[in-house]
Short mmCIF file of C-alpha atoms in Angstrom, two decimals:
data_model
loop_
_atom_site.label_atom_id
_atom_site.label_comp_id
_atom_site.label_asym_id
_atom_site.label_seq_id
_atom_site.Cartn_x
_atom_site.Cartn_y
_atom_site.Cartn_z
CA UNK A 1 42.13 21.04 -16.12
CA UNK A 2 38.41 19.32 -15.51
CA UNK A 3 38.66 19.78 -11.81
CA UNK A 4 38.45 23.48 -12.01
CA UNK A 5 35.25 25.90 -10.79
CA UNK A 6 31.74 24.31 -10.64
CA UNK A 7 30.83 27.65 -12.58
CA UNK A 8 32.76 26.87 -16.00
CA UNK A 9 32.39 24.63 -18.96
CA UNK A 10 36.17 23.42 -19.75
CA UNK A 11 36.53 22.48 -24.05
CA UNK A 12 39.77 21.01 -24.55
CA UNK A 13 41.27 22.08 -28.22
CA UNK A 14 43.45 19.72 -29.82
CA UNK A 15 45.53 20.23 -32.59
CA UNK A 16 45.18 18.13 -36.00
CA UNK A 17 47.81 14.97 -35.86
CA UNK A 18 50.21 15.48 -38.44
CA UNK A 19 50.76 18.93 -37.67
CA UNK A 20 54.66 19.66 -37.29
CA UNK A 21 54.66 22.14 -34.32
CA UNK A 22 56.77 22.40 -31.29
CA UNK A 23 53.66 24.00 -29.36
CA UNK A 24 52.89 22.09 -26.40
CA UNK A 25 50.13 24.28 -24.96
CA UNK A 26 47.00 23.32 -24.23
CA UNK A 27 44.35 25.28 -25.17
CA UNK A 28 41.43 25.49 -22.84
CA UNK A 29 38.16 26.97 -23.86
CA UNK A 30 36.11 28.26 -20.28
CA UNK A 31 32.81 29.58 -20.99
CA UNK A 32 31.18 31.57 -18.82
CA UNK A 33 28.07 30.00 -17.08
CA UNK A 34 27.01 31.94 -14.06
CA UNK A 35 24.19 34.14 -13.00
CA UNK A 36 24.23 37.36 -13.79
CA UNK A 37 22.83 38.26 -10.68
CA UNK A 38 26.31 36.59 -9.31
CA UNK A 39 28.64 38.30 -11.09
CA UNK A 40 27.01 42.12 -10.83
CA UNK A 41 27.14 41.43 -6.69
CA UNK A 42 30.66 40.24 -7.36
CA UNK A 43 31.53 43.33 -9.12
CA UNK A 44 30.53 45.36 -6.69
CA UNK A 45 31.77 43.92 -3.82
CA UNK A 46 35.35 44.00 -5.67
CA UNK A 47 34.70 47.60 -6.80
CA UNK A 48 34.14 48.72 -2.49
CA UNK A 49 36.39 46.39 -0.73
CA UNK A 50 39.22 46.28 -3.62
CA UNK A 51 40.77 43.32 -1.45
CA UNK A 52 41.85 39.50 -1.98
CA UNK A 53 39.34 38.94 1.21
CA UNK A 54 37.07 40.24 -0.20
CA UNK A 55 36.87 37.67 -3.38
CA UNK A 56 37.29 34.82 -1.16
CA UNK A 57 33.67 35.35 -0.13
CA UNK A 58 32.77 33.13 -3.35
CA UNK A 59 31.40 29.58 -2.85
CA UNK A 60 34.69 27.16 -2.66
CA UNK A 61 34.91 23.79 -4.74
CA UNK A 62 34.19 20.85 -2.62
CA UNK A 63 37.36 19.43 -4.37
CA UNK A 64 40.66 20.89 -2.89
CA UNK A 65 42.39 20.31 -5.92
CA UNK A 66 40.12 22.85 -7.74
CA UNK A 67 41.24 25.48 -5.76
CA UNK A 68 45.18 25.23 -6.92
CA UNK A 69 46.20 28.13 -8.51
CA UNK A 70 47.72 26.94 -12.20
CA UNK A 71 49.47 29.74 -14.08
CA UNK A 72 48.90 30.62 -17.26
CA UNK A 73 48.26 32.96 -20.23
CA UNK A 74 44.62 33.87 -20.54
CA UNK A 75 42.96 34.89 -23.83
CA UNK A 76 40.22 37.23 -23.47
CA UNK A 77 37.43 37.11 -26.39
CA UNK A 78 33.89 37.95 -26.95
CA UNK A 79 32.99 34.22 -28.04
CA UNK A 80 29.53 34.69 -26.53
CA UNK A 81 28.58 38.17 -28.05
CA UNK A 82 26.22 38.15 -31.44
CA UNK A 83 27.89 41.41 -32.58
CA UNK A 84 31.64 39.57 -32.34
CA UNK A 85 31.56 36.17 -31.88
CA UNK A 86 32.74 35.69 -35.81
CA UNK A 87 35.68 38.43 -35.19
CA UNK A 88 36.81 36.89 -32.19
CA UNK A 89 36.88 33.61 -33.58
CA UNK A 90 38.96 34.57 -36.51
CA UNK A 91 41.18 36.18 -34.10
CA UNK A 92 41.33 33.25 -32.40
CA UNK A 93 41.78 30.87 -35.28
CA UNK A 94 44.91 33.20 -35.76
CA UNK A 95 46.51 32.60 -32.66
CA UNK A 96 45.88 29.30 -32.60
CA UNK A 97 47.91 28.79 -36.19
CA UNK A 98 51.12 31.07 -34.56
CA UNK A 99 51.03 28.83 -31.86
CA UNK A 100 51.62 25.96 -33.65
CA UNK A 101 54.54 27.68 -35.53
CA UNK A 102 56.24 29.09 -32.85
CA UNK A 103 58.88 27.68 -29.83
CA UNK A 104 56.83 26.17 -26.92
CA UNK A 105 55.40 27.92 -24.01
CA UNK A 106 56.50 27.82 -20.75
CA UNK A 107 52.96 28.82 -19.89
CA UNK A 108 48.93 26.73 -21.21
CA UNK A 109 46.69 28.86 -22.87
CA UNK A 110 43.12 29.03 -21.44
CA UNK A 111 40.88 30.48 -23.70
CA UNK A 112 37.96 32.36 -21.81
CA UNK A 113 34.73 33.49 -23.43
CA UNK A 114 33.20 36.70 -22.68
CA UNK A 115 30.13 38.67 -24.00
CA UNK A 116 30.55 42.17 -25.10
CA UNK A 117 29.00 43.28 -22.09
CA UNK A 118 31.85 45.77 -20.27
CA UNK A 119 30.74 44.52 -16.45
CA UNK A 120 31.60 41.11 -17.87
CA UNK A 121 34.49 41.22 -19.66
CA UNK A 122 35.84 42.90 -16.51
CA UNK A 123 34.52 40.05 -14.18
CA UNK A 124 35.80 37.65 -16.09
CA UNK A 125 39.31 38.87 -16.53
CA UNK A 126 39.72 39.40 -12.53
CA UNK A 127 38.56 35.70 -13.11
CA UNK A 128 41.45 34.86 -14.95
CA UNK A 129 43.52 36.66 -12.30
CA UNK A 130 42.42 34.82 -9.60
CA UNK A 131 42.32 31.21 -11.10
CA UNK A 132 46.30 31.93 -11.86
CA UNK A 133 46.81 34.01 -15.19
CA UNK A 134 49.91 36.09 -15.40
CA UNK A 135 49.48 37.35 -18.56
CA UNK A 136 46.38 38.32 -20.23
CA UNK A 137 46.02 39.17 -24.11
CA UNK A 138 42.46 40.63 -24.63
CA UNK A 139 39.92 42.16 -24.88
CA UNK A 140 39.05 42.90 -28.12
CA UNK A 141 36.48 45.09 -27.79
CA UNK A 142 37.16 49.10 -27.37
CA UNK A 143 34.18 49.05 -24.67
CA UNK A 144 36.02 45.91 -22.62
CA UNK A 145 39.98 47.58 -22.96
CA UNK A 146 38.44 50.72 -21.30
CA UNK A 147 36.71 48.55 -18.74
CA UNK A 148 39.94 47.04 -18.29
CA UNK A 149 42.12 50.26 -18.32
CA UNK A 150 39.96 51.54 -15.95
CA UNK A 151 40.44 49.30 -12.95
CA UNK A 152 42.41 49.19 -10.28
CA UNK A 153 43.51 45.93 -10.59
CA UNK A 154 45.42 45.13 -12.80
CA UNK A 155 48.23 43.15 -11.55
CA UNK A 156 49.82 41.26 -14.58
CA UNK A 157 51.31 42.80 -18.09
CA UNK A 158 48.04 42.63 -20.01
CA UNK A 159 48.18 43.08 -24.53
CA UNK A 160 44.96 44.65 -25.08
CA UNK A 161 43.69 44.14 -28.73
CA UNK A 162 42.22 47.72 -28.85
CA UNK A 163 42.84 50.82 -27.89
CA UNK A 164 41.02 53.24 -25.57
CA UNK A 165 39.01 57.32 -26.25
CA UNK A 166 41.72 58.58 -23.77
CA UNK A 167 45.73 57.03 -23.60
CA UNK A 168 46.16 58.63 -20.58
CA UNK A 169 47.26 57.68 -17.07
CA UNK A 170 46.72 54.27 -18.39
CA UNK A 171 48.00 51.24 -16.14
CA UNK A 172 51.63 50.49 -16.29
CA UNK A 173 51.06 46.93 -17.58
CA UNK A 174 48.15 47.52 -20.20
CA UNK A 175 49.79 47.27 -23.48
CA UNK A 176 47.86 48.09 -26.66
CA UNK A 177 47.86 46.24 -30.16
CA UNK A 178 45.14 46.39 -32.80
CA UNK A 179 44.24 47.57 -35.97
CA UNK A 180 43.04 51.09 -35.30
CA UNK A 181 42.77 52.91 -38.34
CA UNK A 182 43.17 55.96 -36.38
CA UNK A 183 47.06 55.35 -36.26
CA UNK A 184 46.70 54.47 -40.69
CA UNK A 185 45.04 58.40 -41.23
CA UNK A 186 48.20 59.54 -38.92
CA UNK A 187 50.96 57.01 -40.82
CA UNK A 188 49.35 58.63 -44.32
CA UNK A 189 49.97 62.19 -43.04
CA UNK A 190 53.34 61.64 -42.12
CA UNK A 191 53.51 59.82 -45.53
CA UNK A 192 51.54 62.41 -47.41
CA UNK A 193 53.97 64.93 -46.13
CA UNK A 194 57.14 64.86 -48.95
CA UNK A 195 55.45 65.01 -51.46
CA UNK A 196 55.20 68.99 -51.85
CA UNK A 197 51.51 69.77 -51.18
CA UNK A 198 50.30 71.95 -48.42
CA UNK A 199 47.16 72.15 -48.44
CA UNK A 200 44.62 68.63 -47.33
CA UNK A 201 41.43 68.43 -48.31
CA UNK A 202 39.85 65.77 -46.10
CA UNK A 203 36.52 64.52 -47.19
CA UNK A 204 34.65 62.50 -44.50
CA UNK A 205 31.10 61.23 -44.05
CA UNK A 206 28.78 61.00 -40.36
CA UNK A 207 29.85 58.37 -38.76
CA UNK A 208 32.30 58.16 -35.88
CA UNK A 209 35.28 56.15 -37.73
CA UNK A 210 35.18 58.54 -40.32
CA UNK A 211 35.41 61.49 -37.66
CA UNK A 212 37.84 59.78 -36.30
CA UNK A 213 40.44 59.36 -39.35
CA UNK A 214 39.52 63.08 -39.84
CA UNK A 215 41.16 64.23 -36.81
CA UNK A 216 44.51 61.57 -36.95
CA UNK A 217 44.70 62.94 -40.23
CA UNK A 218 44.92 66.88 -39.33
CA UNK A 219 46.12 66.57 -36.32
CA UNK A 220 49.44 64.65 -37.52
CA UNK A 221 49.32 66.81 -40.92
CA UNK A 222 49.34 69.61 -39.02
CA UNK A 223 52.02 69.41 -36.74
CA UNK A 224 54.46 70.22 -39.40
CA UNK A 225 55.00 74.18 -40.13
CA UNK A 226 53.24 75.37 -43.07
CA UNK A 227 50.24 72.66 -43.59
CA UNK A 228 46.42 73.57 -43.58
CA UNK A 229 43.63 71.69 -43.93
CA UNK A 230 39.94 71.88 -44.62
CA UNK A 231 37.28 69.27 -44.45
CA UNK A 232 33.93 68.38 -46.85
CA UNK A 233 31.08 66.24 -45.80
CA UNK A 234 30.47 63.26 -48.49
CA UNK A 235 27.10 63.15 -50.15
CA UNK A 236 25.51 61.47 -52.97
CA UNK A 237 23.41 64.36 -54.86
CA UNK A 238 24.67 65.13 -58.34
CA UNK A 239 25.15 68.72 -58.12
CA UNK A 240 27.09 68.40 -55.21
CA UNK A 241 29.42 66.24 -56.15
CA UNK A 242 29.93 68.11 -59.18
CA UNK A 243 31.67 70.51 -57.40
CA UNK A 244 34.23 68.45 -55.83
CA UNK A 245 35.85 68.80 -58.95
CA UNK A 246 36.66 72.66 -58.49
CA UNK A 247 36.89 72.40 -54.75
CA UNK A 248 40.40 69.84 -54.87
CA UNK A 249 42.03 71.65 -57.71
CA UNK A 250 44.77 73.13 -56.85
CA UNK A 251 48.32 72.53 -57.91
CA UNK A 252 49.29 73.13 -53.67
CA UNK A 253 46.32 70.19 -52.75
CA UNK A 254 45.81 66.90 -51.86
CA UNK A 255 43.01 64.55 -50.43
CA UNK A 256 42.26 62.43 -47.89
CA UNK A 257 39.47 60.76 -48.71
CA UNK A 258 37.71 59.24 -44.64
CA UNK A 259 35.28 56.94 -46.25
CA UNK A 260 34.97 53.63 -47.47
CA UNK A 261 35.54 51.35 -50.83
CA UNK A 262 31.80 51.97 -51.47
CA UNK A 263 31.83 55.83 -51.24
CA UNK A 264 35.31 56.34 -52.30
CA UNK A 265 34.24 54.47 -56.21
CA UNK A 266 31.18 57.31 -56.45
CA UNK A 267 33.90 60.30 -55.44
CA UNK A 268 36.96 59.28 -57.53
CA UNK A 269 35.51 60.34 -60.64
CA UNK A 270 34.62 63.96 -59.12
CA UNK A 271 38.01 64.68 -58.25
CA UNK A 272 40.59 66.70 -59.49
CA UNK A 273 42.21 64.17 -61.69
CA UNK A 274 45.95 66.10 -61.57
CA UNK A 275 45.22 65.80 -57.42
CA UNK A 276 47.27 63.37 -55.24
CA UNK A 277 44.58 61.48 -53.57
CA UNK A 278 45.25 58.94 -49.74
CA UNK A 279 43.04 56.67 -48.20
CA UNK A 280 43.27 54.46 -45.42
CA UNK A 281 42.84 50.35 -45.96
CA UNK A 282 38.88 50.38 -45.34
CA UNK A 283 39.28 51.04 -49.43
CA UNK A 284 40.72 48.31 -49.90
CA UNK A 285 38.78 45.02 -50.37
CA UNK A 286 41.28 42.26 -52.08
CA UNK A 287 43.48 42.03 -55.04
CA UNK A 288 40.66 39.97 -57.13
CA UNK A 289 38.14 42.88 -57.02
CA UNK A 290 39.55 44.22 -60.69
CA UNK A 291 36.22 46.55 -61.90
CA UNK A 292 36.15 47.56 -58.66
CA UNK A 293 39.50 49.03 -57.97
CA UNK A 294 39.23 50.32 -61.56
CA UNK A 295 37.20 52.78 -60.31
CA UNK A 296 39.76 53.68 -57.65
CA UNK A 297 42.52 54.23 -60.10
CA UNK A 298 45.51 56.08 -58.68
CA UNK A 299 44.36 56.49 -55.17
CA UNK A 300 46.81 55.51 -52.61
CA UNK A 301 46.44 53.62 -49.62
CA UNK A 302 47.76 51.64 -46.08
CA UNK A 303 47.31 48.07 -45.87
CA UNK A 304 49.07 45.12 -44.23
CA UNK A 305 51.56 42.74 -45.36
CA UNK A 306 49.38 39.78 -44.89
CA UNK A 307 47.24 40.91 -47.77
CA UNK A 308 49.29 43.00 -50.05
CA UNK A 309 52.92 40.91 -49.74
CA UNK A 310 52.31 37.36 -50.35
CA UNK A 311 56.32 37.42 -50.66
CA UNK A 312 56.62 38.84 -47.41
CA UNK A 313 58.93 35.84 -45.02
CA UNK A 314 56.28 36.21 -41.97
CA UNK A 315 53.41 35.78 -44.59
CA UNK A 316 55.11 32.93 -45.47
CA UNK A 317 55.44 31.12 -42.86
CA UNK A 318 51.71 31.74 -41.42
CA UNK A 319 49.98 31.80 -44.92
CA UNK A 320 46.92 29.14 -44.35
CA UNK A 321 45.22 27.17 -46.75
CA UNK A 322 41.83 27.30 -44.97
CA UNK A 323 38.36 28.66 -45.98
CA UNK A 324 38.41 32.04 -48.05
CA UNK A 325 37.43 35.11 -46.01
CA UNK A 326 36.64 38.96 -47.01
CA UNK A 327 39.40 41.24 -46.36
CA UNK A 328 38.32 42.69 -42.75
CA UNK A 329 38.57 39.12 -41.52
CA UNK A 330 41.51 38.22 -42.97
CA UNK A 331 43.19 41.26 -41.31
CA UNK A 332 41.52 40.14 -37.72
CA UNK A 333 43.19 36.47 -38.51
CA UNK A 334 46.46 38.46 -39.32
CA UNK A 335 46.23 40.29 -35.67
CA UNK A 336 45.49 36.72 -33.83
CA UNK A 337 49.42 35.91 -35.33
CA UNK A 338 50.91 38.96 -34.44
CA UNK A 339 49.03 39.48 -31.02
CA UNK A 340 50.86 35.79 -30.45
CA UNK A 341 53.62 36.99 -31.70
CA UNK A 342 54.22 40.13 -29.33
CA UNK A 343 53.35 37.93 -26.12
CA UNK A 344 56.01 36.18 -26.55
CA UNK A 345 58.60 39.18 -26.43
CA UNK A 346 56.88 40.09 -23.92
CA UNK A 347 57.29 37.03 -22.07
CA UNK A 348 60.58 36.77 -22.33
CA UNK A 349 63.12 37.57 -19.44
CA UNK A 350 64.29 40.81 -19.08
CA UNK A 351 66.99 40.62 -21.86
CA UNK A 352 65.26 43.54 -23.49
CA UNK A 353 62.98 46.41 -22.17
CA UNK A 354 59.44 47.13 -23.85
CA UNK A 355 61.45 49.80 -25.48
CA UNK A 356 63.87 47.45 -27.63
CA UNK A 357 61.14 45.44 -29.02
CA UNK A 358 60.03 45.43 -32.25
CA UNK A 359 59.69 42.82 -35.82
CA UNK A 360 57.98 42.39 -39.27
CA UNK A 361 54.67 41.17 -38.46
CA UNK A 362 52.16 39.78 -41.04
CA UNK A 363 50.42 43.12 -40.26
CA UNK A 364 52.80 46.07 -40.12
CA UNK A 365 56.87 46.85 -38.73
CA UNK A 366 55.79 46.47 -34.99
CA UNK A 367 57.24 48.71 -32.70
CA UNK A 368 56.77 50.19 -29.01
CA UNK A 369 55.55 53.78 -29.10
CA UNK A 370 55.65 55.22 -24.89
CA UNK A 371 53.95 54.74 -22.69
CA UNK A 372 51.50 52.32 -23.65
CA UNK A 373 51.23 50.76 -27.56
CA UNK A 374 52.74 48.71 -29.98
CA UNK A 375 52.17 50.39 -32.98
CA UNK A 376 52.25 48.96 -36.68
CA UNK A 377 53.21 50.32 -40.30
CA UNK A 378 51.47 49.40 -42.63
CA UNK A 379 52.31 48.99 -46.43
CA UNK A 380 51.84 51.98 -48.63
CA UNK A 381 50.55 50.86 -52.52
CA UNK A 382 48.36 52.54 -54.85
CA UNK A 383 45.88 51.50 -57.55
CA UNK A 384 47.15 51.41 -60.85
CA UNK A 385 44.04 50.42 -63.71
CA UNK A 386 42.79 47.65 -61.86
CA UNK A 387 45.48 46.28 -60.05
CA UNK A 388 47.33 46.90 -57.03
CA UNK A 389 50.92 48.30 -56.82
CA UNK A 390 53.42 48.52 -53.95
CA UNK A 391 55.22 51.76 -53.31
CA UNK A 392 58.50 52.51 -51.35
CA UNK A 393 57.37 54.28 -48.44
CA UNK A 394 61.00 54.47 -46.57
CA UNK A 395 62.45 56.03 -49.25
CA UNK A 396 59.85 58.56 -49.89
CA UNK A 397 60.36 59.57 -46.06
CA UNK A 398 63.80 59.15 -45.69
CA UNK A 399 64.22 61.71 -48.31
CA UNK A 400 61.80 64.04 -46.44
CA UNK A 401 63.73 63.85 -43.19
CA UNK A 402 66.95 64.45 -45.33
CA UNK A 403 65.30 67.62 -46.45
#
């Protein structure tokens, strides 16, 4: 691949020897080089004339052999972004390790390197297009999938590892995967929902996550007959927290608390103690944080497989033996497997439609959910003095939908 555009830097990444794999892919690593000035008038000469003629108005290699077309898969990340450079390279690091575990590719891997600018993200994956790609897993950014979803363009089935403010009308071939904690507050409501209580009591902070899990929450907890809910704003000052004690009692109550380890420590003490209390995995920050999760005794929660199932046969086979990282990376390393993972069902012939796929991934039971996304569900535990305890989700809702 060195005789490719003047514009990019080509890294080749090879695998450690000694390595049993039967991957065969090469991974390329093409950083974008050229002027911005270049790729804003490119832009917008795609954006008015929408047309292959159009885009062959670029300077052509003086080598004819740069200008053959090479399928392959292209992998989207913000490599050259300050904010996301270290969660895109986790992600990739994850790919990279299911690659080497899984059957080979019919298809290389180039790896291309975005900011987190929107205009380049999309510049770069009608890059990708044109130098061959037909398939495209990325971006990772919500800012670059909307920039994505938004064109008109796109011509190959593209796995998105984000989601987008609006699902619909999306393109027929933008698939999304990620680790949107949106869908967690709506998997908790549905798994909130047996156990009796009618009444949530959702207790949320300013920022827009926490807005966010607010609304998944109510809006799946109330689309059953009968439920209500109500909503408190978190704060610190001693009186008012002293009355979170008398606003969650309630024998008809529980809580869903939208916040994070941090804040969730200095509430669990003002609760009703005789309250069912959910939370989504942001409270969760590893099994070796004892004191800590002390203080969130009996508060259940969502989390993946890859950190809460070390028994679990996909954990298994992917577990690494690398570096130590904090939980939120570990869960992006986790989505690098399974984003690998689902490209290659989708890949495959048509021996199944997007509708028939679905397998235990290292971060959730992955499934298609029309018209667009792949979602995952999660593992349901709770905090028990310290420690951290698996519960048996299925059965708790199989007995609801028995009711």
């Amino acid at each position: 691949f060195a005789n490719m555009s003047n514009a990019r830097k080509l890294i080749s990444l090879k695998f450690p020897i000694g390595v049993a794999t039967t991957y065969n892919a090469l991974f390329s690593s093409i950083i974008l080089t050229m002027h911005r000035f270049f790729i804003t008038t490119l832009t917008l000469i795609f954006a008015l004339y929408g047309s292959p003629l159009a885009m062959a108005t670029q300077p052509q290699p003086d080598n004819a052999a740069e200008s053959t077309l090479v399928p392959h898969i292209a992998l989207l990340l913000p490599l050259e972004s300050p904010s996301f450079r270290e969660a895109a390279n986790v992600v990739r690091e994850g790919f990279e390790t299911a690659a080497m575990r899984e059957q080979a590719l019919p298809l290389t891997i180039r790896l291309y390197s975005t900011t987190d600018d929107p205009l380049d993200i999309l510049v770069t994956y009608h890059q990708a297009l044109t130098a061959g790609a037909v398939f495209v897993v990325g971006p990772l950014t919500r800012d670059g999938v909307s920039a994505i979803a938004s064109s008109d363009h796109l011509e190959v089935p593209t796995l998105a590892l984000n989601t987008v403010d609006n699902n619909t009308d999306l393109p027929s071939k933008l698939y999304l995967f990620g680790l949107q904690m949106e869908t967690e507050a709506s998997h908790i409501a549905k798994w909130a929902l047996p156990g009796g209580k009618n009444h949530a009591i959702i207790i949320s902070d300013d920022s827009s996550l926490s807005r966010r899990l607010q609304n998944a929450f109510i809006e799946r907890w109330q689309s059953e007959h009968g439920k209500t809910a109500e909503s408190f704003r978190y704060t610190e000052d001693p009186a008012k927290l002293q009355q979170f004690r008398s606003l969650t009692a309630g024998s008809n109550h529980l809580v869903f608390l939208a916040l994070d380890a941090a804040k969730s420590r200095v509430l669990r003490t003002y609760l009703d103690p005789d309250v069912p209390v959910y939370a989504t995995s942001q409270i969760f920050t590893g099994t070796d944080n004892y004191l800590l999760n002390h203080d969130l005794n009996g508060i259940q929660f969502m989390d993946m497989p890859w950190l809460l199932q070390p028994d679990h046969p996909a954990v298994m086979a992917y577990r690494h033996t690398g570096k130590a990282r904090n939980t939120d990376m570990e869960r992006l390393y986790a989505l690098g497997i399974d984003a690998f993972r689902l490209m290659t069902y989708l890949l495959q012939p048509q021996s199944q439609s997007v509708n028939e796929i679905s397998f235990d991934g290292v971060t959730g039971s992955i499934r298609f959910l029309p018209p667009n996304q792949f979602v995952r569900e999660p593992v349901a535990a709770q905090f028990d003095y310290g420690k951290v305890q698996l519960l048996d989700l299925q059965k708790d809702l199989i007995e609801h939908e028995g009711q």
